[in-house]
Short mmCIF file of C-alpha atoms in Angstrom, two decimals:
data_model
loop_
_atom_site.label_atom_id
_atom_site.label_comp_id
_atom_site.label_asym_id
_atom_site.label_seq_id
_atom_site.Cartn_x
_atom_site.Cartn_y
_atom_site.Cartn_z
CA GLY A 1 131.03 67.26 93.09
CA GLU A 2 130.20 70.92 92.87
CA ASN A 3 130.43 72.85 96.11
CA VAL A 4 129.85 76.43 97.25
CA GLU A 5 131.35 77.62 100.54
CA GLN A 6 129.94 80.74 102.19
CA HIS A 7 131.36 82.88 105.03
CA PRO A 8 130.60 84.09 107.60
CA SER A 9 127.65 82.06 108.86
CA THR A 10 126.46 84.96 111.02
CA LEU A 11 127.15 88.69 110.71
CA SER A 12 126.04 91.47 113.00
CA VAL A 13 126.46 95.14 112.02
CA GLN A 14 125.25 98.52 113.19
CA GLU A 15 122.71 100.34 111.07
CA GLY A 16 124.54 102.41 108.46
CA ASP A 17 127.62 100.19 108.38
CA SER A 18 128.60 97.99 105.44
CA ALA A 19 128.27 94.20 105.30
CA VAL A 20 130.34 91.82 103.18
CA ILE A 21 129.58 88.14 102.54
CA LYS A 22 132.04 85.93 100.65
CA CYS A 23 131.63 82.73 98.66
CA THR A 24 133.96 80.35 96.89
CA TYR A 25 132.97 77.74 94.34
CA SER A 26 134.66 74.56 93.15
CA ASP A 27 133.32 74.07 89.59
CA SER A 28 135.44 76.15 87.23
CA ALA A 29 132.73 75.83 84.55
CA SER A 30 130.26 77.83 86.68
CA ASN A 31 129.19 81.00 84.89
CA TYR A 32 126.12 82.28 86.73
CA PHE A 33 126.21 83.58 90.34
CA PRO A 34 122.99 84.79 91.98
CA TRP A 35 122.38 86.01 95.53
CA TYR A 36 119.13 85.29 97.34
CA LYS A 37 117.63 86.86 100.47
CA GLN A 38 115.40 84.76 102.70
CA GLU A 39 113.24 86.35 105.35
CA LEU A 40 111.77 84.30 108.18
CA GLY A 41 109.01 82.00 106.97
CA LYS A 42 109.43 82.99 103.35
CA GLY A 43 111.07 81.48 100.31
CA PRO A 44 114.37 82.91 99.01
CA GLN A 45 114.13 85.96 96.73
CA LEU A 46 116.70 87.01 94.14
CA ILE A 47 118.38 90.31 94.99
CA ILE A 48 121.21 90.47 92.46
CA ASP A 49 123.09 88.19 90.07
CA ILE A 50 126.27 88.31 88.02
CA ARG A 51 127.52 86.37 85.01
CA SER A 52 131.08 85.31 84.34
CA ASN A 53 131.71 87.91 81.64
CA VAL A 54 131.31 90.70 84.22
CA GLY A 55 133.58 91.49 87.17
CA GLU A 56 131.26 93.72 89.16
CA LYS A 57 127.60 94.69 89.25
CA LYS A 58 125.83 97.26 91.38
CA ASP A 59 122.20 97.95 92.19
CA GLN A 60 121.65 100.86 94.58
CA ARG A 61 123.05 99.77 97.98
CA ILE A 62 124.07 96.26 96.93
CA ALA A 63 126.96 95.17 94.75
CA VAL A 64 128.52 91.88 93.77
CA THR A 65 132.10 91.24 92.67
CA LEU A 66 133.44 88.16 90.89
CA ASN A 67 137.00 86.87 90.66
CA LYS A 68 136.95 83.93 88.24
CA THR A 69 140.64 83.20 88.63
CA ALA A 70 140.31 82.73 92.37
CA LYS A 71 136.81 81.25 92.03
CA HIS A 72 135.23 83.56 94.54
CA PHE A 73 132.50 86.17 94.60
CA SER A 74 131.24 88.57 97.22
CA LEU A 75 128.11 90.52 98.17
CA HIS A 76 128.51 94.04 99.50
CA ILE A 77 125.68 95.90 101.21
CA THR A 78 126.31 99.55 102.06
CA GLU A 79 124.36 101.80 104.44
CA THR A 80 122.66 98.80 106.02
CA GLN A 81 119.13 99.17 107.36
CA PRO A 82 117.17 97.00 109.84
CA GLU A 83 115.08 95.63 106.96
CA ASP A 84 118.27 94.13 105.50
CA SER A 85 118.20 91.63 108.39
CA ALA A 86 117.67 88.19 106.82
CA VAL A 87 119.55 85.08 105.68
CA TYR A 88 121.54 85.57 102.49
CA PHE A 89 122.51 82.72 100.16
CA CYS A 90 125.02 82.73 97.35
CA ALA A 91 124.72 80.19 94.54
CA ALA A 92 126.54 79.08 91.41
CA SER A 93 125.65 77.13 88.30
CA ARG A 94 126.86 76.17 84.86
CA GLY A 95 124.86 77.02 81.81
CA TYR A 96 121.81 74.94 80.95
CA ASN A 97 123.48 73.29 77.98
CA GLN A 98 126.24 72.08 80.27
CA GLY A 99 123.84 70.23 82.53
CA GLY A 100 124.25 72.64 85.39
CA LYS A 101 122.14 72.99 88.49
CA LEU A 102 122.07 75.79 91.02
CA ILE A 103 124.27 74.96 94.03
CA PHE A 104 123.59 77.08 97.12
CA GLY A 105 125.98 78.07 99.89
CA GLN A 106 125.13 77.42 103.53
CA GLY A 107 123.76 80.90 104.16
CA THR A 108 124.73 83.98 106.20
CA GLU A 109 122.39 85.31 108.86
CA LEU A 110 122.73 89.09 108.77
CA SER A 111 121.52 91.11 111.74
CA VAL A 112 121.40 94.91 111.44
CA LYS A 113 121.09 96.61 114.81
CA PRO A 114 119.35 100.01 114.98
CA GLU B 1 100.92 88.40 89.19
CA ALA B 2 100.33 85.46 91.53
CA GLY B 3 103.41 83.85 92.98
CA VAL B 4 104.31 80.19 93.44
CA ALA B 5 101.66 78.50 95.60
CA GLN B 6 102.48 75.61 97.91
CA SER B 7 100.44 73.51 100.30
CA PRO B 8 100.27 72.48 103.01
CA ARG B 9 102.42 75.06 104.84
CA TYR B 10 103.02 72.75 107.78
CA LYS B 11 102.83 69.01 108.24
CA ILE B 12 103.70 66.79 111.20
CA ILE B 13 103.84 63.02 110.70
CA GLU B 14 105.23 59.94 112.40
CA LYS B 15 108.21 58.17 110.83
CA ARG B 16 107.25 55.57 108.22
CA GLN B 17 104.09 57.51 107.34
CA SER B 18 103.61 59.16 103.96
CA VAL B 19 103.14 62.80 102.98
CA ALA B 20 102.49 64.74 99.79
CA PHE B 21 103.22 68.35 98.92
CA TRP B 22 101.61 70.31 96.12
CA CYS B 23 102.98 73.17 94.04
CA ASN B 24 101.40 75.50 91.50
CA PRO B 25 104.07 77.52 89.65
CA ILE B 26 103.77 80.97 88.15
CA SER B 27 101.70 80.86 84.98
CA GLY B 28 103.84 80.41 81.88
CA HIS B 29 106.93 79.15 83.72
CA ALA B 30 108.19 76.03 81.98
CA THR B 31 110.73 74.98 84.59
CA LEU B 32 109.76 73.76 88.04
CA TYR B 33 112.12 72.83 90.86
CA TRP B 34 111.75 71.08 94.21
CA TYR B 35 114.37 71.96 96.81
CA GLN B 36 114.92 70.54 100.29
CA GLN B 37 116.11 73.03 102.93
CA ILE B 38 117.27 71.51 106.20
CA LEU B 39 117.41 73.95 109.13
CA GLY B 40 120.54 76.09 108.97
CA GLN B 41 121.51 74.98 105.45
CA GLY B 42 121.08 76.23 101.92
CA PRO B 43 118.44 74.75 99.61
CA LYS B 44 119.42 71.49 97.90
CA LEU B 45 117.88 70.56 94.55
CA LEU B 46 115.83 67.37 94.62
CA ILE B 47 114.29 67.38 91.16
CA GLN B 48 113.90 69.71 88.21
CA PHE B 49 111.20 69.55 85.50
CA GLN B 50 111.19 71.20 82.10
CA ASN B 51 107.50 71.25 81.15
CA ASN B 52 106.46 67.75 82.27
CA GLY B 53 109.80 66.03 81.65
CA VAL B 54 112.46 65.40 84.31
CA VAL B 55 115.72 67.30 83.65
CA ASP B 56 117.62 66.38 86.83
CA ASP B 57 116.68 64.03 89.66
CA SER B 58 120.20 62.94 90.60
CA GLN B 59 119.79 63.99 94.25
CA LEU B 60 116.29 62.61 94.76
CA PRO B 61 116.25 59.61 97.16
CA LYS B 62 114.23 57.52 94.78
CA ASP B 63 113.61 54.70 97.24
CA ARG B 64 111.29 56.99 99.21
CA PHE B 65 110.75 60.22 97.26
CA SER B 66 108.74 60.61 94.07
CA ALA B 67 107.56 63.62 92.11
CA GLU B 68 105.41 64.24 89.10
CA ARG B 69 104.32 67.20 87.05
CA LEU B 70 101.18 66.43 85.16
CA LYS B 71 100.36 68.46 82.04
CA GLY B 72 103.44 70.60 82.62
CA VAL B 73 101.80 72.77 85.29
CA ASP B 74 101.17 71.64 88.89
CA SER B 75 103.54 69.28 90.66
CA THR B 76 103.34 66.89 93.60
CA LEU B 77 106.24 65.69 95.74
CA LYS B 78 105.63 62.54 97.79
CA ILE B 79 107.63 60.93 100.58
CA GLN B 80 106.88 57.34 101.53
CA PRO B 81 107.93 56.13 104.05
CA ALA B 82 109.24 59.20 105.84
CA LYS B 83 112.40 59.15 107.98
CA LEU B 84 113.42 61.46 110.80
CA GLU B 85 116.08 63.05 108.56
CA ASP B 86 113.39 64.15 106.09
CA SER B 87 112.38 66.92 108.52
CA ALA B 88 112.95 70.06 106.46
CA VAL B 89 111.26 72.80 104.48
CA TYR B 90 110.36 71.71 100.96
CA LEU B 91 110.58 74.64 98.59
CA CYS B 92 109.03 74.73 95.16
CA ALA B 93 110.36 77.22 92.61
CA SER B 94 109.68 78.04 89.00
CA SER B 95 111.47 79.97 86.28
CA PHE B 96 110.59 81.31 82.85
CA GLY B 97 113.85 81.30 80.99
CA THR B 98 116.65 78.82 80.56
CA PRO B 99 116.92 76.66 83.69
CA ASN B 100 119.51 77.62 86.29
CA THR B 101 120.65 80.75 84.47
CA GLY B 102 117.92 83.16 85.44
CA GLU B 103 115.74 84.15 88.36
CA LEU B 104 114.02 81.41 90.33
CA PHE B 105 110.73 82.36 92.01
CA PHE B 106 110.24 80.44 95.23
CA GLY B 107 107.08 79.61 97.12
CA GLU B 108 106.91 80.01 100.89
CA GLY B 109 107.64 76.33 101.43
CA SER B 110 106.08 73.36 103.18
CA ARG B 111 107.60 72.64 106.58
CA LEU B 112 107.72 68.92 107.40
CA THR B 113 108.36 67.57 110.88
CA VAL B 114 108.86 63.81 111.19
CA LEU B 115 108.52 62.46 114.75
#
């Protein structure tokens, strides 16, 4: 079945450094790739998403890249701040008309040290 | 705008007992999802409703889990009888647009501990 692998499971960086989280997916029909941030005791919150007709998308300090040929996508956070500390999940899905559901990766716990 | 509301936030039960979780989605959101999040893992879809019809329940353990969405608004997820492996956070989410291709808005979750 569909699967999304996410690495690393934990990531510790110094404030101001960059952080990169990588995901691979198995379903070649996937065309929507969101990233969610989950703070302790809260539900996940969408931070950025990308669709298969785009190779890169940026929103201030965060960016996502997509390589459809290799079936992998990555989240890049620049100039990290302590408030970026959280668990980050990647996900992938097919379009609605293709019966898709959102499949989440296992999560990356990011710790930004002041 | 009010977010997705869930209750109770915490529940502790003995195995073989039953439990029910309630969710009120964001007003106007046609699609409602129940996810199970086991500690240290990503959310896993249990069931998805479009209005009050079931779109996907392929990963719902139907021998013990049931869910309903009356009148296309609120939803209830029930577990009976509970097993130790059901200990998890149960997340409810809703979305406005086409399912699975736009932003999901999650509630804070209901944490279940089965002893």
